[in-house]
Short mmCIF file of C-alpha atoms in Angstrom, two decimals:
data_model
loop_
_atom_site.label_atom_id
_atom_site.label_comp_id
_atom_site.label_asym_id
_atom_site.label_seq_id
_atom_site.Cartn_x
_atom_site.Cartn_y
_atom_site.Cartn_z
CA UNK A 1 -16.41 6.76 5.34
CA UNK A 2 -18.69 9.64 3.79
CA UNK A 3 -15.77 12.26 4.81
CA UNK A 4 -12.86 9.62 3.39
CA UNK A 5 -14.65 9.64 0.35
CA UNK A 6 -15.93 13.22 0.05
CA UNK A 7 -11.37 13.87 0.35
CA UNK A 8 -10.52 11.29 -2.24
CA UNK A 9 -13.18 12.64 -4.80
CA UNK A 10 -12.45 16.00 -4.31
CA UNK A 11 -8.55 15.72 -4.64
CA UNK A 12 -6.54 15.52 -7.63
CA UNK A 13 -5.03 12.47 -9.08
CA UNK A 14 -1.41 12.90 -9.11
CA UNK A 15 -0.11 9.87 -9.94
CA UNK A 16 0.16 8.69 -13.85
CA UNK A 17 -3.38 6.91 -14.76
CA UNK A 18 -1.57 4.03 -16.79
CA UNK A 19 1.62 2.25 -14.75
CA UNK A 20 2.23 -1.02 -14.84
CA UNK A 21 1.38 -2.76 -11.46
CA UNK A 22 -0.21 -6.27 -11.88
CA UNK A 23 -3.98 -6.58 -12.41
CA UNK A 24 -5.59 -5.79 -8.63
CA UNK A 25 -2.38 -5.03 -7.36
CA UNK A 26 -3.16 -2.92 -3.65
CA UNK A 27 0.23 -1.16 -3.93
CA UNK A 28 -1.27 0.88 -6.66
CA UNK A 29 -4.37 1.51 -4.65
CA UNK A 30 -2.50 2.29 -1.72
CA UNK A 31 -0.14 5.40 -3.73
CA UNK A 32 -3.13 6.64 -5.17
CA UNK A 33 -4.98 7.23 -2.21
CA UNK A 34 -1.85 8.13 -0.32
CA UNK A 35 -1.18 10.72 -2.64
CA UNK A 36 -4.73 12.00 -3.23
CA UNK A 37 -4.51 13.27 0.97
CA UNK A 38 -0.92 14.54 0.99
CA UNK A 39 -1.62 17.12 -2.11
CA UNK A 40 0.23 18.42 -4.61
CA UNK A 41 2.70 20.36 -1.78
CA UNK A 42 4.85 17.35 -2.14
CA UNK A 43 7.85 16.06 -2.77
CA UNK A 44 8.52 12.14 -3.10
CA UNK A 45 11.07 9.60 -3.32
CA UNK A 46 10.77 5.88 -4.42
CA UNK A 47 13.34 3.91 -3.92
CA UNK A 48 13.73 0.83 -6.29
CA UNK A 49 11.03 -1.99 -5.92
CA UNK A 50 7.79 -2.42 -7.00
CA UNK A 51 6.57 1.13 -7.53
CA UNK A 52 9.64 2.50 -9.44
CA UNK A 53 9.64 -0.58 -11.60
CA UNK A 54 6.08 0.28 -13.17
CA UNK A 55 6.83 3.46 -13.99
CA UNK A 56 5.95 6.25 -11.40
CA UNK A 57 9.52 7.75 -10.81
CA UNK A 58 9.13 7.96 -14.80
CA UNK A 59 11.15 6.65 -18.25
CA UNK A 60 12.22 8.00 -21.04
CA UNK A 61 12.27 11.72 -20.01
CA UNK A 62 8.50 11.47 -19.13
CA UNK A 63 7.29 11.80 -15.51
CA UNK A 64 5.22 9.35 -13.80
CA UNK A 65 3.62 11.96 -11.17
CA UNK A 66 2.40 15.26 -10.99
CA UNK A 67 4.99 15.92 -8.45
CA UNK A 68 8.63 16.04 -8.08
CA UNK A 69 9.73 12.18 -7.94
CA UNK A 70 13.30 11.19 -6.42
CA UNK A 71 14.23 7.58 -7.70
CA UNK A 72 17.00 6.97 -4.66
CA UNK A 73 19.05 4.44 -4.12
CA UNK A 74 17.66 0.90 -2.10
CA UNK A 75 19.39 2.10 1.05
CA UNK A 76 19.66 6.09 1.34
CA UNK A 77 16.19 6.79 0.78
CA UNK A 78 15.35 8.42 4.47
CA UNK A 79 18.80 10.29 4.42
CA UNK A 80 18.76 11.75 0.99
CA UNK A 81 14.93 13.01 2.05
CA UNK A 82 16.58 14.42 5.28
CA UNK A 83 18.49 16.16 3.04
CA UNK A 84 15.96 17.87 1.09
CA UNK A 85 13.87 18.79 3.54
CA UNK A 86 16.96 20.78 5.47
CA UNK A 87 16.94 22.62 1.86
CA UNK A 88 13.32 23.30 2.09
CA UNK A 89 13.84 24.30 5.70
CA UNK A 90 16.61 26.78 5.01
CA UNK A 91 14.29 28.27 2.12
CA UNK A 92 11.36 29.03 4.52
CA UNK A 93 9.11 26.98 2.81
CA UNK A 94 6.58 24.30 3.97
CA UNK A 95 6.16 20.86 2.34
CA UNK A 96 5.33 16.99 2.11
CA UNK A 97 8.82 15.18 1.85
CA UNK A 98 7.94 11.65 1.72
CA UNK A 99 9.31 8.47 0.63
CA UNK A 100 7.18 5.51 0.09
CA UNK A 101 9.51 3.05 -0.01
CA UNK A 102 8.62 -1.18 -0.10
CA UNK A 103 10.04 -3.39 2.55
CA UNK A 104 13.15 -4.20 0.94
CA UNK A 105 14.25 -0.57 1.36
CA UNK A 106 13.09 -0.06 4.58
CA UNK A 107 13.03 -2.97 6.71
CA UNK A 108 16.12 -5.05 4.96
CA UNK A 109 18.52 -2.58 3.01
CA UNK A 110 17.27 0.61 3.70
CA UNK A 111 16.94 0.62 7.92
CA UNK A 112 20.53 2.36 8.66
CA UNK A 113 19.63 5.10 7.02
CA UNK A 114 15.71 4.94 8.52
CA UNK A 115 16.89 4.37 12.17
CA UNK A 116 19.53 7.09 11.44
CA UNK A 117 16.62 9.53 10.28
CA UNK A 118 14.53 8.93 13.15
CA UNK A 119 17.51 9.31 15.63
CA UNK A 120 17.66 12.91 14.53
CA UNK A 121 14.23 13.31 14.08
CA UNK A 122 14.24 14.57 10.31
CA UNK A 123 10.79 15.69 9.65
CA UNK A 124 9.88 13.19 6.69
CA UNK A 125 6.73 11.00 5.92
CA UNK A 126 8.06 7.75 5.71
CA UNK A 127 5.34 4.91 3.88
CA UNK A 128 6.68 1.57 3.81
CA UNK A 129 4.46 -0.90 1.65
CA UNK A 130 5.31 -3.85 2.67
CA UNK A 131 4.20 -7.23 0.18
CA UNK A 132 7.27 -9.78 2.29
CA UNK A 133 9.81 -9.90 -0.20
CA UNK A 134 11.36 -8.42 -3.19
CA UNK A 135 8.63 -8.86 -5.50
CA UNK A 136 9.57 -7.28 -8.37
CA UNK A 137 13.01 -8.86 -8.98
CA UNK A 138 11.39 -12.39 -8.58
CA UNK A 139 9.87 -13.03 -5.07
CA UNK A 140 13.42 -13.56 -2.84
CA UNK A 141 12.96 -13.57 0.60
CA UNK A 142 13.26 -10.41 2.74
CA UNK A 143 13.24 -10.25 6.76
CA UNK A 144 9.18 -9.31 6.50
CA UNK A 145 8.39 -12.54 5.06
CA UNK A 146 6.22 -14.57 7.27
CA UNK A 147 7.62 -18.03 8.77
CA UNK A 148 6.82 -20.83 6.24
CA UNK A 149 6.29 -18.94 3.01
CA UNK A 150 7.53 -19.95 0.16
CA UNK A 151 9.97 -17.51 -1.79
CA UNK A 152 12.08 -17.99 -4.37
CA UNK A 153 15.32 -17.82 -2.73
CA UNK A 154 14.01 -20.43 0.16
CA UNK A 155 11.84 -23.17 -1.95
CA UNK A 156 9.86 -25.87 -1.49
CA UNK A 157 10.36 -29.34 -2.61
CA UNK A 158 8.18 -31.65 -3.62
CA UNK A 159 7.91 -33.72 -0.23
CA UNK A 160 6.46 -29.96 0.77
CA UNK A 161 9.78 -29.30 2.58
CA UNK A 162 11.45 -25.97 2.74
CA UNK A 163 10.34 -22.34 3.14
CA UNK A 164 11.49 -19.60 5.20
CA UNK A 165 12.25 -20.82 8.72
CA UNK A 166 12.24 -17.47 10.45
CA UNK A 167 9.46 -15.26 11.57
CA UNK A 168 8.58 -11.66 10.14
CA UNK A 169 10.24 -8.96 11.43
CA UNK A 170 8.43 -7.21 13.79
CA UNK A 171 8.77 -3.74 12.13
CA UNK A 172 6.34 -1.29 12.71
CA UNK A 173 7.37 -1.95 17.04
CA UNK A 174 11.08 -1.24 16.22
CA UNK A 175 10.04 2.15 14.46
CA UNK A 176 7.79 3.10 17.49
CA UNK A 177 10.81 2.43 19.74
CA UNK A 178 12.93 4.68 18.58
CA UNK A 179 10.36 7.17 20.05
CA UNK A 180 9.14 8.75 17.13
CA UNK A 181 6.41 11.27 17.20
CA UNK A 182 3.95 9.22 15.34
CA UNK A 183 4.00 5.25 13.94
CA UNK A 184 1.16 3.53 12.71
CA UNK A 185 0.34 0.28 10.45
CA UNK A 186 -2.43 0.53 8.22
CA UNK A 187 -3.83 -1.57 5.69
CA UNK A 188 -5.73 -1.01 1.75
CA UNK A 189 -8.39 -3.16 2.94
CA UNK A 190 -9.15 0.40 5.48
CA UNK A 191 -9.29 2.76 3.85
CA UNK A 192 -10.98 5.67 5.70
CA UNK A 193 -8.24 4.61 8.81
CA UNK A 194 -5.33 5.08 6.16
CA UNK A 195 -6.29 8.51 5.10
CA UNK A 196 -6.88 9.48 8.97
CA UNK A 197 -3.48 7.92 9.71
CA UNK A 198 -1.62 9.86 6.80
CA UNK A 199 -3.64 13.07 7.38
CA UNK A 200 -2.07 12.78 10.82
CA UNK A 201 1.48 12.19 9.98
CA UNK A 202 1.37 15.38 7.83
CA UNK A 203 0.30 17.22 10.84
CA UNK A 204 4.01 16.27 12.50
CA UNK A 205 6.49 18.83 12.17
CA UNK A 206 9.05 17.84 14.78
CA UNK A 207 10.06 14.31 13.66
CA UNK A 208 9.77 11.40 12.08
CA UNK A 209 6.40 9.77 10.79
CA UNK A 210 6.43 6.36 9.59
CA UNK A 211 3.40 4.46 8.10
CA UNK A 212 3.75 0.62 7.65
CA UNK A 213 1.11 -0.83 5.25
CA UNK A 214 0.89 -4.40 4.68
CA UNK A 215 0.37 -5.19 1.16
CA UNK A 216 -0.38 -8.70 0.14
CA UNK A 217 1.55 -9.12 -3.37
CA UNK A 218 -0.56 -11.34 -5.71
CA UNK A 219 1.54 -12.48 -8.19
CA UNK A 220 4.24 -13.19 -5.31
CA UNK A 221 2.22 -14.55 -3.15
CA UNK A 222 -0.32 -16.43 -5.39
CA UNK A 223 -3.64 -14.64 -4.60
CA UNK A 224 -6.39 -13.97 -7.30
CA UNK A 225 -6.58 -10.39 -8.39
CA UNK A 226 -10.14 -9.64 -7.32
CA UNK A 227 -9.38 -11.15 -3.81
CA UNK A 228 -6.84 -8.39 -3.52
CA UNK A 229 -8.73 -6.39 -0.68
CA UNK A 230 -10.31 -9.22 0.80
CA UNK A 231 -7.14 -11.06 1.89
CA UNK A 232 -5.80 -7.57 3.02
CA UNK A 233 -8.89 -7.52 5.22
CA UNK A 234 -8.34 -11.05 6.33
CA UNK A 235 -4.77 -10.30 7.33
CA UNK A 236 -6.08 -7.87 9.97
CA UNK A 237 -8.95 -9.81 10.80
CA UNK A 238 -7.11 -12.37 12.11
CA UNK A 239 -4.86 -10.27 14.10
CA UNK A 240 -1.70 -11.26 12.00
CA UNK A 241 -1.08 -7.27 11.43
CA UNK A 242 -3.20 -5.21 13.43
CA UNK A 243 -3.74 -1.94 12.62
CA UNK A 244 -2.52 0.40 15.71
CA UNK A 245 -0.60 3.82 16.16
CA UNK A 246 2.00 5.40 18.13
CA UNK A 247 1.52 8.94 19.27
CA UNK A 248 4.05 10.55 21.17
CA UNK A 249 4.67 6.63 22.93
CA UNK A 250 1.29 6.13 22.97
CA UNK A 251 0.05 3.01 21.90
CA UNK A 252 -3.62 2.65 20.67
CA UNK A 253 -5.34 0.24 18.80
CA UNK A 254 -7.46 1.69 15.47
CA UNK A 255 -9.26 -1.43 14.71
CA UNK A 256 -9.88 -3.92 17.76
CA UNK A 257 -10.56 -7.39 16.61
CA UNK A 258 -12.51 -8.51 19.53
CA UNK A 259 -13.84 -11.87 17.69
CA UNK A 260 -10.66 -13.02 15.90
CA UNK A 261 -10.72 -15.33 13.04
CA UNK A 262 -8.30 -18.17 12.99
CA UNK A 263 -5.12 -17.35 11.28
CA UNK A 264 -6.13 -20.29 9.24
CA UNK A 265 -8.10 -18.47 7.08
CA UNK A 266 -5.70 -16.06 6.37
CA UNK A 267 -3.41 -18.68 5.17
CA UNK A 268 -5.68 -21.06 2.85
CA UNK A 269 -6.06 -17.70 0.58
CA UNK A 270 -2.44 -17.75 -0.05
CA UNK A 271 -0.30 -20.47 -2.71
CA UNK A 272 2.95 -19.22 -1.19
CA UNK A 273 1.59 -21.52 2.29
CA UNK A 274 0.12 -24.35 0.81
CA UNK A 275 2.90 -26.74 1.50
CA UNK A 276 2.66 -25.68 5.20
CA UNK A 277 0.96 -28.49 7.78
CA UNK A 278 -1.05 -28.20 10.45
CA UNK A 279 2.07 -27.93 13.40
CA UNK A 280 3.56 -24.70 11.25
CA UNK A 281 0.29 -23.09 11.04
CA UNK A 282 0.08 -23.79 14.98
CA UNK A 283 2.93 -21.99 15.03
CA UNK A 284 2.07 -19.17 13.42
CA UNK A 285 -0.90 -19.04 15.14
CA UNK A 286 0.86 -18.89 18.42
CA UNK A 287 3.62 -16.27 17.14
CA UNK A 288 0.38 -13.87 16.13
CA UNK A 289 -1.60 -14.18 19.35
CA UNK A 290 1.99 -14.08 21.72
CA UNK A 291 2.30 -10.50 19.69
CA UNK A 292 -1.28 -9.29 20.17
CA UNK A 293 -1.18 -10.04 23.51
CA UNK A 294 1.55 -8.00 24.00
CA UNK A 295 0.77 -4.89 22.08
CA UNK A 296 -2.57 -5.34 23.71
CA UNK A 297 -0.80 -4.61 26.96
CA UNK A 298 1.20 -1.48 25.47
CA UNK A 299 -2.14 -0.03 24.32
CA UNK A 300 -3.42 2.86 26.32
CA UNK A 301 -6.83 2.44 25.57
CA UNK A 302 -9.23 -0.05 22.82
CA UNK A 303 -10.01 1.21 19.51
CA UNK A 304 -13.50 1.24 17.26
CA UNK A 305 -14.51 -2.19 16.66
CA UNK A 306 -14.39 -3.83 13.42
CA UNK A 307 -17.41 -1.90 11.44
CA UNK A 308 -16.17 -4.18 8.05
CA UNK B 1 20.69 29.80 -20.56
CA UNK B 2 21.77 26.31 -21.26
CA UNK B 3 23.99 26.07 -24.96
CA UNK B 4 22.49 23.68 -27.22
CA UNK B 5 25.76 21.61 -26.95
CA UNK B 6 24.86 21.31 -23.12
CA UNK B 7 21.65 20.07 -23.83
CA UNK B 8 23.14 16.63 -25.84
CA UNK B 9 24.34 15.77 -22.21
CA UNK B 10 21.67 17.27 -19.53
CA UNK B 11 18.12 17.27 -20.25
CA UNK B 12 15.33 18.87 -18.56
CA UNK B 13 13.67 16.20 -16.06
CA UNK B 14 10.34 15.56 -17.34
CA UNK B 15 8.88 16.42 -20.81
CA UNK B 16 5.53 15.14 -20.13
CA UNK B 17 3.60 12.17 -18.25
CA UNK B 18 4.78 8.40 -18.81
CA UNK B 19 1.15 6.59 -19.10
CA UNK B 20 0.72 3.52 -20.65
CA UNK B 21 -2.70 2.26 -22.25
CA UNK B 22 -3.52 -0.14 -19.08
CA UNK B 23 -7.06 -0.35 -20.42
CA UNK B 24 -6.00 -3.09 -23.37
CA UNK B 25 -5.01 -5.53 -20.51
CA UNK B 26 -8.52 -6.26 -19.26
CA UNK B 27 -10.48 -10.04 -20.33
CA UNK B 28 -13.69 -8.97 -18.21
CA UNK B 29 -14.68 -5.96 -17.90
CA UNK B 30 -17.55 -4.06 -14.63
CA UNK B 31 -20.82 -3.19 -15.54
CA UNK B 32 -22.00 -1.20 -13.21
CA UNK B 33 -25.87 -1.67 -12.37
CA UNK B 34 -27.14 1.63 -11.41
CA UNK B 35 -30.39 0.87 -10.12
CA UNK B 36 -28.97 -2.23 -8.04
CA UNK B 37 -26.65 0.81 -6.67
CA UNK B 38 -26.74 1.61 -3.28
CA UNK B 39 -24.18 4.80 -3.61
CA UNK B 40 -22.32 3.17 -0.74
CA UNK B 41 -18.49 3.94 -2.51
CA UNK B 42 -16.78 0.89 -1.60
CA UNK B 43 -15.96 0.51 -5.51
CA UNK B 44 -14.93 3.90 -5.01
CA UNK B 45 -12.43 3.05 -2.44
CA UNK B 46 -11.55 -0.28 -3.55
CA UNK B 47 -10.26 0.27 -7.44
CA UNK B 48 -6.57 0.50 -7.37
CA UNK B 49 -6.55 2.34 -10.71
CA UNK B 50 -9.34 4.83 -9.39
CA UNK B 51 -11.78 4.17 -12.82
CA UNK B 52 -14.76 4.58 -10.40
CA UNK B 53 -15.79 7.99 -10.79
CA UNK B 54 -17.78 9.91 -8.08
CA UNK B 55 -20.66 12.20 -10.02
CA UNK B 56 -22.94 14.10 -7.84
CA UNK B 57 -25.19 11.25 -6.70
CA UNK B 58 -23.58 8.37 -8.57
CA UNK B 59 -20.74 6.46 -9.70
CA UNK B 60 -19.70 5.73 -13.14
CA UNK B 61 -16.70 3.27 -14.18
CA UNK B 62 -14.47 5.17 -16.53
CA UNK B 63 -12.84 2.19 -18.75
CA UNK B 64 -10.18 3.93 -20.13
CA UNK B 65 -7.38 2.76 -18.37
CA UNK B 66 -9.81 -0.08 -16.26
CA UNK B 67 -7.30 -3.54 -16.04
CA UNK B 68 -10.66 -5.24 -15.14
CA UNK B 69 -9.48 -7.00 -12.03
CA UNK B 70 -12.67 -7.60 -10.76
CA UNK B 71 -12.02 -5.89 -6.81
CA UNK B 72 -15.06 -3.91 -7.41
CA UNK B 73 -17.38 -6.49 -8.55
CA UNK B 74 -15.87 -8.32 -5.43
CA UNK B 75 -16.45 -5.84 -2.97
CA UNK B 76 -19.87 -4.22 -3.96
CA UNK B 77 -21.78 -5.82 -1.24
CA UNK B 78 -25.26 -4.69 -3.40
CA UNK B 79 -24.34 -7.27 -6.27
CA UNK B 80 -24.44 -4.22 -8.46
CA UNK B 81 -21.06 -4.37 -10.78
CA UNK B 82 -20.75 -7.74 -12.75
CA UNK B 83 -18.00 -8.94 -14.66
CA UNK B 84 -18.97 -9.23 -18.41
CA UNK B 85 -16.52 -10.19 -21.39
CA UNK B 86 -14.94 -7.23 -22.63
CA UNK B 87 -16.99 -5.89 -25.46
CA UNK B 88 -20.35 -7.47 -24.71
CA UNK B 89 -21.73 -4.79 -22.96
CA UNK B 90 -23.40 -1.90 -24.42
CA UNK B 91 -21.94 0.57 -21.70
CA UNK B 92 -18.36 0.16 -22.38
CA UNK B 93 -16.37 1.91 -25.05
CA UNK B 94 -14.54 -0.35 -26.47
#
């Protein structure tokens, strides 16, 4: 933690100090620190959503970074990157091309172009914060929100019926499958193991990284600004998103949760599940541990255990 | 050269840095306790605005653009950042 903090201090801030994000919001902390490690030998791209809604991609012929900032479209964010970074290849010259893009533009609307990118192995740092929805156009449901939540586009009624009756997409897994040189998930609530895991994907110059980060949205989701990090935390302590990577098709867990918590727990922080009863948090309960299990048998060897 | 007409249509990206004063949003505001301090960083790590600074051997909350969401205060497992009204403590600025 000494080292993480010793980088972050010693780094410039290249992000505008004043954008908009919600009181607390972790998609804020999670640019920042993301962008503290990669440098100012960077290029980025933010595709509509949360981030280019508060102002980093800029307004009003001011810039919200210290960098170059690309405000793409929701669905060719990975290809137009490819295409810069063929540019910057043909020039000689080495750089950060990275998109940090939210779920909607990644896992919904913006995955043709992503699979298409990591087919042909375009050397690009791909971050995809994902908060389960399309937060800042109202809360409607995307295919990362989790089975029972309530969105705005699948609502609850007042005899608690209703949410989304699918489960989450299982993302991060389909990005490791199409054998990229490194996938990983990470979460704000780590921080020292998200500045490892992006320090890593900049060492990849064959390929595709991609970085998933789960990112509990608090005005979305209904979670009190200062419990930000602590539901983050809570998310990977109960082994609903556990925090792994993908090196060269090997599979190894960061942070092993030997003593998990009940999912439960998880749950009772959030408003968007409080119409859920006991049977659908069963369920979810048995979705998470059916997945652990099975990355557990993918992984090549156990990670740290849980120092927080 | 670009002709002045040409400029009416194409301008250049970027005449300075979009920031906007995210410091007026905050009800409570962090004290920060500095003999309570255990100069573990966690507030550090933990603001999403990054207001904590890092000094030599200690951290100081710069308020200036601080939304006072309370993470810190949350987090510090030494109980040394507490959540005051804005404007009744002496440390803050404003």
């Amino acid at each position: 933690m000494r080292e993480t903090i010793e980088t972050l201090s010693n780094n410039k801030e290249l992000i505008s100090p004043g954008i908009s994000a919600c009181v607390g919001c972790n998609v804020e902390l999670t640019l920042r620190t993301v962008m503290r490690v990669l440098g100012p030998n960077t290029i980025i791209a933010i595709p509509p959503g949360c981030m280019g809604g508060v102002g980093v991609v800029g307004w009003n012929k001011k810039s919200g970074a210290n960098v170059p900032v690309f405000f793409p479209l929701l669905d060719n964010t990975a290809s137009m990157l490819a295409g810069i970074k063929a540019y910057y290849k043909k020039i000689g010259r080495d750089i950060n091309v990275v998109a940090f893009a939210g779920d909607g533009a990644s896992v919904d609307c913006g995955f043709q172009s992503l699979s298409g990118a990591a087919e042909r192995n375009d050397n690009i740092i791909y971050i995809c914060y994902d908060n389960e929805g399309y937060m800042n156009t109202g809360y409607q449901r995307s295919a990362s929100t989790t089975r029972g939540a309530w969105t705005s586009t699948t609502p609850v009624s007042k005899e608690k019926v209703g949410g989304k009756k699918q489960h989450k997409k299982d993302f991060p897994m389909i990005m490791a499958m199409h054998d990229i040189p490194y996938m990983a998930t990470a979460s704000p609530a780590y921080i020292p193991d998200l500045v490892n895991k992006v320090k890593k994907a900049m060492e990849v110059k064959e390929g595709l990284a991609y970085i998933h980060v789960l990112n509990p949205c608090l005005t979305g989701w209904g979670i009190k600004p200062n419990e930000s990090i602590e539901v983050s935390r809570l998310s990977v302590q109960t082994r609903f998103f556990p925090l792994y990577e993908v090196v060269n098709g090997d599979f190894k867990l960061t942070v092993d949760i030997k003593k998990p918590k009940p999912v439960e727990q998880y749950i009772n922080k959030i408003k968007k599940f409080s119409h859920l009863s006991k049977d659908d948090i069963e369920e979810i309960q048995n979705y998470v541990d059916k997945k652990w299990n099975k990355l557990k048998m993918s992984c090549v060897e156990g990670g740290r255990n849980d120092e927080q | 050269m670009m002709e002045s007409k040409e400029k009416e249509y194409i301008t250049s990206v970027g005449e300075g840095i979009y920031s906007i004063n995210t410091g007026d949003w905050r009800i409570n505001e962090p004290v920060l306790d500095q003999e309570k301090c255990k100069k573990c960083g966690l507030c550090f790590l933990y603001c999403p605005v990054f207001c904590i600074e890092k000094k030599d051997d200690y951290y100081e909350i710069n308020y200036d653009y601080c939304k006072g969401c309370g993470i810190c205060a949350r987090e510090c497992k030494s109980g040394a950042i507490k959540m005051v009204e804005k404007g009744s403590s002496s440390y803050a600025k404003n």
